[in-house]
mmCIF file of C-alpha atoms in Angstrom:
data_model
loop_
_atom_site.group_PDB
_atom_site.id
_atom_site.type_symbol
_atom_site.label_atom_id
_atom_site.label_comp_id
_atom_site.label_asym_id
_atom_site.label_seq_id
_atom_site.Cartn_x
_atom_site.Cartn_y
_atom_site.Cartn_z
ATOM 1 C CA MET A 1 4.971 -5.640 5.123
ATOM 2 C CA LYS A 2 7.446 -6.483 2.356
ATOM 3 C CA LEU A 3 5.579 -7.863 -0.652
ATOM 4 C CA SER A 4 7.147 -9.087 -3.850
ATOM 5 C CA LEU A 5 5.329 -9.250 -7.172
ATOM 6 C CA ALA A 6 5.397 -13.035 -6.887
ATOM 7 C CA LEU A 7 3.844 -12.866 -3.410
ATOM 8 C CA LEU A 8 1.056 -10.635 -4.670
ATOM 9 C CA ALA A 9 0.394 -13.063 -7.504
ATOM 10 C CA SER A 10 -0.404 -15.772 -4.984
ATOM 11 C CA ALA A 11 -1.965 -13.698 -2.232
ATOM 12 C CA PHE A 12 -4.125 -11.025 -3.841
ATOM 13 C CA ALA A 13 -7.660 -10.617 -2.551
ATOM 14 C CA ALA A 14 -10.769 -8.653 -3.507
ATOM 15 C CA THR A 15 -11.050 -5.154 -2.163
ATOM 16 C CA SER A 16 -13.017 -5.134 1.076
ATOM 17 C CA ALA A 17 -15.243 -2.441 2.522
ATOM 18 C CA PHE A 18 -14.744 -1.404 6.110
ATOM 19 C CA ILE A 19 -16.127 1.125 8.519
ATOM 20 C CA PRO A 20 -13.687 3.886 9.420
ATOM 21 C CA ALA A 21 -13.045 5.021 12.939
ATOM 22 C CA ALA A 22 -14.055 8.598 13.550
ATOM 23 C CA THR A 23 -11.251 11.119 13.693
ATOM 24 C CA THR A 24 -11.307 14.821 14.305
ATOM 25 C CA VAL A 25 -10.833 17.395 11.573
ATOM 26 C CA THR A 26 -8.755 20.179 13.061
ATOM 27 C CA ILE A 27 -9.301 23.583 11.509
ATOM 28 C CA SER A 28 -8.850 26.577 13.738
ATOM 29 C CA ARG A 29 -11.516 29.225 14.053
ATOM 30 C CA SER A 30 -9.034 31.881 13.040
ATOM 31 C CA PHE A 31 -8.183 29.925 9.879
ATOM 32 C CA THR A 32 -11.856 29.542 8.964
ATOM 33 C CA ALA A 33 -12.563 33.188 9.721
ATOM 34 C CA LEU A 34 -9.630 34.293 7.580
ATOM 35 C CA ASN A 35 -10.888 32.183 4.687
ATOM 36 C CA ALA A 36 -14.383 33.653 5.033
ATOM 37 C CA SER A 37 -12.956 37.169 5.099
ATOM 38 C CA ARG A 38 -11.009 36.535 1.918
ATOM 39 C CA ASN A 39 -14.122 35.202 0.205
ATOM 40 C CA ARG A 40 -16.045 38.334 1.229
ATOM 41 C CA ASP A 41 -13.286 40.483 -0.271
ATOM 42 C CA LYS A 42 -13.470 38.506 -3.505
ATOM 43 C CA VAL A 43 -17.246 38.824 -3.593
ATOM 44 C CA ALA A 44 -17.035 42.600 -3.235
ATOM 45 C CA SER A 45 -14.257 42.936 -5.811
ATOM 46 C CA ARG A 46 -15.861 40.741 -8.462
ATOM 47 C CA SER A 47 -19.306 42.180 -7.866
ATOM 48 C CA LYS A 48 -17.945 45.683 -8.475
ATOM 49 C CA TRP A 49 -16.162 44.465 -11.606
ATOM 50 C CA ALA A 50 -19.338 42.766 -12.926
ATOM 51 C CA GLU A 51 -21.518 45.813 -12.256
ATOM 52 C CA SER A 52 -19.094 48.177 -13.982
ATOM 53 C CA ARG A 53 -19.136 46.056 -17.151
ATOM 54 C CA GLY A 54 -22.731 44.880 -17.090
ATOM 55 C CA TYR A 55 -21.749 41.204 -17.031
ATOM 56 C CA GLY A 56 -24.310 39.047 -15.218
ATOM 57 C CA THR A 57 -25.628 39.983 -11.829
ATOM 58 C CA VAL A 58 -23.956 40.792 -8.543
ATOM 59 C CA ALA A 59 -25.309 37.525 -7.166
ATOM 60 C CA GLU A 60 -23.696 35.550 -10.002
ATOM 61 C CA ALA A 61 -20.366 37.238 -9.438
ATOM 62 C CA ALA A 62 -20.637 36.606 -5.700
ATOM 63 C CA ALA A 63 -21.471 32.944 -6.229
ATOM 64 C CA GLU A 64 -18.429 32.513 -8.448
ATOM 65 C CA ALA A 65 -16.186 34.289 -5.941
ATOM 66 C CA ALA A 66 -17.461 32.207 -3.053
ATOM 67 C CA ALA A 67 -16.883 28.912 -4.877
ATOM 68 C CA THR A 68 -13.464 28.282 -3.334
ATOM 69 C CA GLY A 69 -12.382 27.227 0.123
ATOM 70 C CA LEU A 70 -13.805 24.839 2.685
ATOM 71 C CA MET A 71 -17.258 23.443 1.881
ATOM 72 C CA THR A 72 -19.603 20.687 3.043
ATOM 73 C CA ASN A 73 -21.446 18.209 0.838
ATOM 74 C CA ASP A 74 -25.069 17.134 1.305
ATOM 75 C CA ASP A 75 -23.987 14.207 3.475
ATOM 76 C CA GLY A 76 -21.929 16.334 5.850
ATOM 77 C CA LEU A 77 -18.421 15.609 4.536
ATOM 78 C CA GLU A 78 -16.052 18.566 4.248
ATOM 79 C CA TYR A 79 -14.020 19.273 1.151
ATOM 80 C CA VAL A 80 -11.863 22.051 -0.249
ATOM 81 C CA ARG A 81 -12.584 23.558 -3.651
ATOM 82 C CA LEU A 82 -9.737 25.123 -5.601
ATOM 83 C CA ALA A 83 -10.221 27.416 -8.593
ATOM 84 C CA ASN A 84 -7.815 29.289 -10.851
ATOM 85 C CA GLU A 85 -8.325 32.394 -12.944
ATOM 86 C CA ALA A 86 -9.130 30.329 -16.032
ATOM 87 C CA GLY A 87 -12.111 28.806 -14.236
ATOM 88 C CA ASP A 88 -10.583 25.342 -13.767
ATOM 89 C CA THR A 89 -11.524 23.700 -10.474
ATOM 90 C CA SER A 90 -10.565 20.815 -8.211
ATOM 91 C CA ASP A 91 -12.283 19.309 -5.152
ATOM 92 C CA ILE A 92 -10.343 17.587 -2.364
ATOM 93 C CA TYR A 93 -12.148 15.761 0.453
ATOM 94 C CA LEU A 94 -10.691 15.793 3.954
ATOM 95 C CA PHE A 95 -12.062 12.288 4.477
ATOM 96 C CA GLY A 96 -9.384 10.152 2.851
ATOM 97 C CA GLY A 97 -7.497 13.197 1.569
ATOM 98 C CA VAL A 98 -8.924 12.292 -1.827
ATOM 99 C CA VAL A 99 -9.104 14.500 -4.935
ATOM 100 C CA THR A 100 -12.561 13.847 -6.389
ATOM 101 C CA SER A 101 -12.688 16.375 -9.221
ATOM 102 C CA TYR A 102 -10.462 18.122 -11.750
ATOM 103 C CA LYS A 103 -12.290 20.196 -14.341
ATOM 104 C CA VAL A 104 -10.549 21.958 -17.212
ATOM 105 C CA GLY A 105 -12.715 24.112 -19.470
ATOM 106 C CA GLY A 106 -15.767 22.416 -17.966
ATOM 107 C CA GLN A 107 -14.476 18.913 -18.811
ATOM 108 C CA GLU A 108 -14.268 16.541 -15.837
ATOM 109 C CA PHE A 109 -11.222 14.243 -15.837
ATOM 110 C CA ILE A 110 -11.539 12.490 -12.456
ATOM 111 C CA ALA A 111 -14.270 9.922 -11.894
ATOM 112 C CA VAL A 112 -16.296 8.965 -8.825
ATOM 113 C CA ARG A 113 -18.277 5.771 -9.156
ATOM 114 C CA PRO A 114 -22.100 5.954 -9.072
ATOM 115 C CA ASP A 115 -22.105 3.534 -6.128
ATOM 116 C CA ALA A 116 -19.677 5.653 -4.081
ATOM 117 C CA LYS A 117 -20.608 6.523 -0.504
ATOM 118 C CA MET A 118 -20.012 10.224 0.151
ATOM 119 C CA ASP A 119 -21.006 10.181 3.823
ATOM 120 C CA GLY A 120 -17.851 8.764 5.415
ATOM 121 C CA SER A 121 -19.317 5.286 5.990
ATOM 122 C CA LYS A 122 -16.622 3.727 3.780
ATOM 123 C CA PRO A 123 -13.725 4.949 1.614
ATOM 124 C CA ILE A 124 -14.841 7.049 -1.356
ATOM 125 C CA SER A 125 -14.954 4.828 -4.455
ATOM 126 C CA GLY A 126 -13.318 7.172 -6.896
ATOM 127 C CA GLY A 127 -10.967 10.104 -7.197
ATOM 128 C CA LEU A 128 -7.245 9.980 -6.520
ATOM 129 C CA SER A 129 -7.564 7.635 -3.565
ATOM 130 C CA HIS A 130 -4.605 6.992 -1.262
ATOM 131 C CA CYS A 131 -3.332 3.458 -0.673
ATOM 132 C CA TRP A 132 -0.945 3.883 2.251
ATOM 133 C CA PRO A 133 0.986 2.407 4.030
ATOM 134 C CA GLN A 134 -0.046 -0.725 2.151
ATOM 135 C CA PHE A 135 -1.171 -1.407 -1.404
ATOM 136 C CA GLY A 136 -3.601 -4.286 -1.804
ATOM 137 C CA PRO A 137 -3.778 -7.133 0.736
ATOM 138 C CA GLY A 138 -1.149 -7.674 3.400
ATOM 139 C CA GLU A 139 -0.472 -7.471 7.106
ATOM 140 C CA ILE A 140 -3.105 -4.768 7.725
ATOM 141 C CA GLN A 141 -6.425 -3.957 6.089
ATOM 142 C CA GLN A 142 -6.769 -3.756 2.287
ATOM 143 C CA HIS A 143 -4.981 -0.660 0.904
ATOM 144 C CA GLY A 144 -4.029 0.587 4.378
ATOM 145 C CA PHE A 145 -5.817 3.344 6.291
ATOM 146 C CA ALA A 146 -5.034 6.697 4.631
ATOM 147 C CA ARG A 147 -8.196 6.578 2.524
ATOM 148 C CA ASN A 148 -10.590 6.145 5.456
ATOM 149 C CA VAL A 149 -9.420 8.668 8.032
ATOM 150 C CA ASN A 150 -9.901 12.407 8.118
ATOM 151 C CA TRP A 151 -6.919 14.490 7.100
ATOM 152 C CA THR A 152 -6.260 17.926 8.628
ATOM 153 C CA VAL A 153 -6.039 21.159 6.648
ATOM 154 C CA LYS A 154 -2.585 22.592 7.265
ATOM 155 C CA SER A 155 -2.789 25.509 4.818
ATOM 156 C CA MET A 156 -4.995 26.666 1.967
ATOM 157 C CA THR A 157 -5.239 29.291 -0.777
ATOM 158 C CA ASP A 158 -7.574 29.636 -3.750
ATOM 159 C CA THR A 159 -5.353 27.311 -5.787
ATOM 160 C CA THR A 160 -3.532 25.120 -3.243
ATOM 161 C CA VAL A 161 -4.313 23.001 -0.217
ATOM 162 C CA GLU A 162 -1.978 21.163 2.121
ATOM 163 C CA LEU A 163 -3.416 18.255 4.116
ATOM 164 C CA GLU A 164 -1.787 16.329 6.933
ATOM 165 C CA MET A 165 -2.259 12.857 8.399
ATOM 166 C CA ALA A 166 -0.618 11.922 11.713
ATOM 167 C CA PRO A 167 -0.897 8.765 13.842
ATOM 168 C CA SER A 168 -4.114 8.297 15.842
ATOM 169 C CA ASP A 169 -5.382 5.630 18.217
ATOM 170 C CA TYR A 170 -7.140 4.070 15.215
ATOM 171 C CA THR A 171 -3.999 3.853 13.042
ATOM 172 C CA LYS A 172 -1.771 2.736 15.930
ATOM 173 C CA GLU A 173 -3.982 -0.283 16.542
ATOM 174 C CA MET A 174 -2.951 -1.718 13.165
ATOM 175 C CA TRP A 175 0.351 0.072 12.394
ATOM 176 C CA ASP A 176 2.182 1.638 15.330
ATOM 177 C CA LYS A 177 4.779 3.733 13.526
ATOM 178 C CA GLU A 178 5.902 7.341 14.021
ATOM 179 C CA PHE A 179 4.979 8.861 10.679
ATOM 180 C CA LEU A 180 3.681 12.121 9.297
ATOM 181 C CA CYS A 181 2.122 12.345 5.834
ATOM 182 C CA THR A 182 1.548 15.620 4.017
ATOM 183 C CA PHE A 183 -0.473 15.725 0.797
ATOM 184 C CA THR A 184 -0.359 18.908 -1.266
ATOM 185 C CA VAL A 185 -2.604 19.678 -4.239
ATOM 186 C CA ALA A 186 -1.900 22.659 -6.498
ATOM 187 C CA LEU A 187 -4.228 23.802 -9.282
ATOM 188 C CA GLU A 188 -1.799 25.398 -11.707
ATOM 189 C CA ASP A 189 -2.552 27.196 -14.969
ATOM 190 C CA ASP A 190 -1.868 24.115 -17.098
ATOM 191 C CA LYS A 191 -2.026 21.117 -14.748
ATOM 192 C CA LEU A 192 -3.054 19.686 -11.403
ATOM 193 C CA SER A 193 -0.037 18.796 -9.266
ATOM 194 C CA THR A 194 0.003 16.501 -6.235
ATOM 195 C CA LYS A 195 2.748 15.700 -3.733
ATOM 196 C CA MET A 196 2.713 12.950 -1.122
ATOM 197 C CA PHE A 197 5.427 13.627 1.472
ATOM 198 C CA VAL A 198 6.150 10.920 4.045
ATOM 199 C CA GLU A 199 8.302 11.563 7.111
ATOM 200 C CA ASN A 200 9.665 9.042 9.586
ATOM 201 C CA LYS A 201 9.469 10.958 12.868
ATOM 202 C CA GLY A 202 10.909 8.122 14.930
ATOM 203 C CA GLU A 203 14.284 6.474 15.309
ATOM 204 C CA GLU A 204 13.373 3.035 13.955
ATOM 205 C CA SER A 205 12.909 2.368 10.250
ATOM 206 C CA PHE A 206 9.598 1.243 8.775
ATOM 207 C CA ASP A 207 8.482 -0.170 5.422
ATOM 208 C CA PHE A 208 5.547 1.062 3.364
ATOM 209 C CA GLN A 209 3.970 1.003 -0.077
ATOM 210 C CA ALA A 210 2.252 3.985 -1.667
ATOM 211 C CA ALA A 211 -0.270 4.474 -4.450
ATOM 212 C CA LEU A 212 -2.832 6.826 -5.843
ATOM 213 C CA HIS A 213 -5.742 4.561 -6.816
ATOM 214 C CA SER A 214 -6.767 7.017 -9.519
ATOM 215 C CA TYR A 215 -10.152 6.876 -11.251
ATOM 216 C CA PHE A 216 -10.377 8.740 -14.565
ATOM 217 C CA THR A 217 -13.440 9.549 -16.659
ATOM 218 C CA VAL A 218 -14.136 7.757 -19.921
ATOM 219 C CA SER A 219 -16.833 8.699 -22.454
ATOM 220 C CA ALA A 220 -17.067 4.970 -23.263
ATOM 221 C CA LEU A 221 -14.502 2.173 -23.220
ATOM 222 C CA ASP A 222 -14.852 1.773 -27.002
ATOM 223 C CA ASN A 223 -13.435 5.300 -27.335
ATOM 224 C CA PHE A 224 -10.582 4.849 -24.896
ATOM 225 C CA SER A 225 -6.925 3.809 -25.004
ATOM 226 C CA ILE A 226 -3.827 4.212 -22.833
ATOM 227 C CA ALA A 227 -0.433 4.962 -24.371
ATOM 228 C CA GLY A 228 2.936 4.747 -22.643
ATOM 229 C CA SER A 229 5.987 2.491 -22.421
ATOM 230 C CA PHE A 230 3.901 -0.676 -22.049
ATOM 231 C CA ALA A 231 5.138 -2.673 -25.059
ATOM 232 C CA GLY A 232 7.590 -5.402 -24.105
ATOM 233 C CA LYS A 233 7.019 -5.005 -20.356
ATOM 234 C CA GLU A 234 6.084 -7.872 -18.071
ATOM 235 C CA PHE A 235 2.936 -7.476 -16.042
ATOM 236 C CA LEU A 236 1.012 -9.426 -13.459
ATOM 237 C CA ASN A 237 -2.429 -10.344 -14.806
ATOM 238 C CA LYS A 238 -4.423 -10.923 -11.633
ATOM 239 C CA MET A 239 -7.473 -12.088 -13.607
ATOM 240 C CA VAL A 240 -5.777 -15.336 -14.718
ATOM 241 C CA GLY A 241 -5.862 -18.097 -12.119
ATOM 242 C CA GLU A 242 -4.053 -16.961 -8.989
ATOM 243 C CA GLY A 243 -2.137 -14.402 -10.994
ATOM 244 C CA GLU A 244 0.052 -14.940 -14.046
ATOM 245 C CA MET A 245 3.068 -13.058 -15.358
ATOM 246 C CA GLN A 246 2.589 -12.040 -18.991
ATOM 247 C CA THR A 247 4.328 -9.791 -21.527
ATOM 248 C CA GLU A 248 2.559 -6.802 -23.080
ATOM 249 C CA ASP A 249 2.845 -6.639 -26.888
ATOM 250 C CA ARG A 250 0.679 -3.567 -27.499
ATOM 251 C CA GLU A 251 1.823 0.034 -27.869
ATOM 252 C CA GLU A 252 -1.571 1.244 -26.615
ATOM 253 C CA ILE A 253 -3.833 -0.550 -24.157
ATOM 254 C CA THR A 254 -7.544 -0.951 -24.853
ATOM 255 C CA ILE A 255 -9.999 -2.560 -22.449
ATOM 256 C CA SER A 256 -12.623 -5.088 -23.513
ATOM 257 C CA GLU A 257 -12.644 -7.376 -20.474
ATOM 258 C CA GLU A 258 -12.209 -7.144 -16.721
ATOM 259 C CA TYR A 259 -8.782 -5.705 -15.895
ATOM 260 C CA ASP A 260 -6.494 -5.945 -12.884
ATOM 261 C CA ARG A 261 -2.904 -5.680 -14.097
ATOM 262 C CA VAL A 262 0.319 -4.553 -12.423
ATOM 263 C CA TYR A 263 2.880 -3.056 -14.832
ATOM 264 C CA MET A 264 6.212 -2.788 -13.035
ATOM 265 C CA GLY A 265 8.531 -0.061 -14.291
ATOM 266 C CA VAL A 266 5.855 1.764 -16.313
ATOM 267 C CA ASN A 267 4.981 5.226 -15.022
ATOM 268 C CA ASP A 268 4.240 7.341 -18.116
ATOM 269 C CA PRO A 269 0.617 6.627 -19.094
ATOM 270 C CA VAL A 270 -1.284 8.923 -21.439
ATOM 271 C CA LEU A 271 -5.068 8.508 -21.531
ATOM 272 C CA LYS A 272 -6.789 9.119 -24.874
ATOM 273 C CA ASP A 273 -10.540 9.506 -25.338
ATOM 274 C CA THR A 274 -11.793 9.971 -28.890
ATOM 275 C CA GLY A 275 -15.335 10.456 -27.578
ATOM 276 C CA SER A 276 -14.414 13.652 -25.731
ATOM 277 C CA GLY A 277 -11.489 14.529 -28.004
ATOM 278 C CA LYS A 278 -9.296 14.899 -24.916
ATOM 279 C CA SER A 279 -6.089 13.408 -23.563
ATOM 280 C CA LEU A 280 -4.733 13.275 -20.040
ATOM 281 C CA THR A 281 -1.043 12.810 -19.319
ATOM 282 C CA VAL A 282 -0.180 11.284 -15.954
ATOM 283 C CA MET A 283 3.223 12.691 -14.999
ATOM 284 C CA ASN A 284 4.889 10.613 -12.280
ATOM 285 C CA THR A 285 8.079 12.555 -11.639
ATOM 286 C CA ALA A 286 9.138 11.183 -8.237
ATOM 287 C CA GLY A 287 8.429 8.129 -6.112
ATOM 288 C CA TYR A 288 5.767 6.376 -8.196
ATOM 289 C CA GLU A 289 7.497 3.819 -10.446
ATOM 290 C CA ASP A 290 4.705 1.453 -11.499
ATOM 291 C CA THR A 291 1.217 1.512 -13.015
ATOM 292 C CA VAL A 292 -1.839 -0.580 -12.176
ATOM 293 C CA LEU A 293 -4.768 -0.782 -14.606
ATOM 294 C CA TRP A 294 -8.139 -1.772 -13.165
ATOM 295 C CA ASN A 295 -11.666 -1.888 -14.546
ATOM 296 C CA PRO A 296 -14.623 -4.042 -13.403
ATOM 297 C CA TYR A 297 -15.759 -4.697 -16.981
ATOM 298 C CA GLY A 298 -19.468 -5.489 -17.203
ATOM 299 C CA ASP A 299 -20.391 -4.207 -13.728
ATOM 300 C CA GLU A 300 -23.145 -1.703 -14.436
ATOM 301 C CA GLY A 301 -23.552 -0.830 -10.749
ATOM 302 C CA MET A 302 -19.979 0.439 -10.633
ATOM 303 C CA GLY A 303 -20.408 2.313 -13.913
ATOM 304 C CA TYR A 304 -17.613 0.326 -15.592
ATOM 305 C CA ASN A 305 -18.064 1.923 -19.023
ATOM 306 C CA ASN A 306 -17.332 5.449 -17.800
ATOM 307 C CA PHE A 307 -14.101 5.107 -15.844
ATOM 308 C CA VAL A 308 -10.738 3.389 -15.826
ATOM 309 C CA CYS A 309 -8.322 3.212 -12.903
ATOM 310 C CA VAL A 310 -4.801 4.119 -14.001
ATOM 311 C CA GLU A 311 -2.973 3.982 -10.701
ATOM 312 C CA SER A 312 0.357 5.576 -9.772
ATOM 313 C CA VAL A 313 2.126 3.032 -7.569
ATOM 314 C CA LYS A 314 5.327 2.397 -5.632
ATOM 315 C CA PHE A 315 4.884 -1.357 -5.458
ATOM 316 C CA ASP A 316 8.192 -2.521 -3.987
ATOM 317 C CA PRO A 317 8.186 -1.480 -0.324
ATOM 318 C CA VAL A 318 10.170 1.593 0.697
ATOM 319 C CA THR A 319 12.343 1.224 3.777
ATOM 320 C CA LEU A 320 12.358 4.627 5.449
ATOM 321 C CA GLU A 321 15.032 5.134 8.077
ATOM 322 C CA GLY A 322 14.426 7.232 11.172
ATOM 323 C CA GLY A 323 14.452 10.940 10.311
ATOM 324 C CA SER A 324 14.230 10.263 6.560
ATOM 325 C CA THR A 325 11.584 11.295 4.033
ATOM 326 C CA TRP A 326 10.004 10.026 0.806
ATOM 327 C CA THR A 327 8.200 11.996 -1.882
ATOM 328 C CA GLY A 328 5.655 10.897 -4.478
ATOM 329 C CA ASP A 329 4.996 13.512 -7.161
ATOM 330 C CA MET A 330 2.160 13.065 -9.658
ATOM 331 C CA ALA A 331 0.607 15.674 -11.929
ATOM 332 C CA LEU A 332 -2.231 15.596 -14.459
ATOM 333 C CA LYS A 333 -2.029 17.574 -17.679
ATOM 334 C CA ALA A 334 -5.089 17.772 -19.939
ATOM 335 C CA GLY A 335 -4.870 18.254 -23.680
ATOM 336 C CA ASP A 336 -6.665 17.833 -26.996
ATOM 337 C CA LEU A 337 -6.296 14.854 -29.332
#
């Protein structure tokens, strides 16, 4: 699966849609019952607090208290909602293990495309989508399989969830390796933290790539720029011919055409939106070394003017020896301009 930047320049292909094989979401009855019991306790506590102070109704307090834990969308997909004391929230779908929402003070920072399928018929087009064990085209299907299988809830609190993905008959058909992936999301007071933890459970080494194909909200592209250590860096512009290496001369990136660019060695992007007056710092503190920028400029069906993909990537393949581990840490920190 080893891919060089030069190989990608000559072999990249358009993202393909595919139908996922069904897998089983394993959540024990005792776990679900415990979560329900905790929600009931929160309902009672917050209802009593609201009544004593005359704030809202008991029903409103109960609704707020119940708005964490395991939920199901209108199309039958399960997701976990996290909430902190400040009222910030995050949604994480078990299908694909994908974070689809991060709201701070009511402001949404993670985008899901208007053409996204939320019924499990194809990978969710949006959120912090996993590309593992392959990024882009290669020996197996586009972007690997992590984004189109169900992950298992390993543990959960109001502010954290730990998901797990292990080999299945479906994954073994295309990539028969002894792996275990754990993805942890923590809604902290001042940021949303994620950790991708890969374990080689076998004796033989295997190679993989890893990425979070992250979609972020934009009020409009005219209001948007991306700062970071881009100036002077070489990048692969996949929109020129079969891919052309170019050098970035801008301190801040703006988008006014279709983008698909791989910036090797850049992992400190800061998103700035003058329309919302907000910034979002992408903090890649372990594992993710590169950044991919993608936007289907002009595609109204995808909602091009209201999102940009700023992807956290480990492009050069990792060789993981038997019994070894790899960690990818990425956090999002919202701020004001």
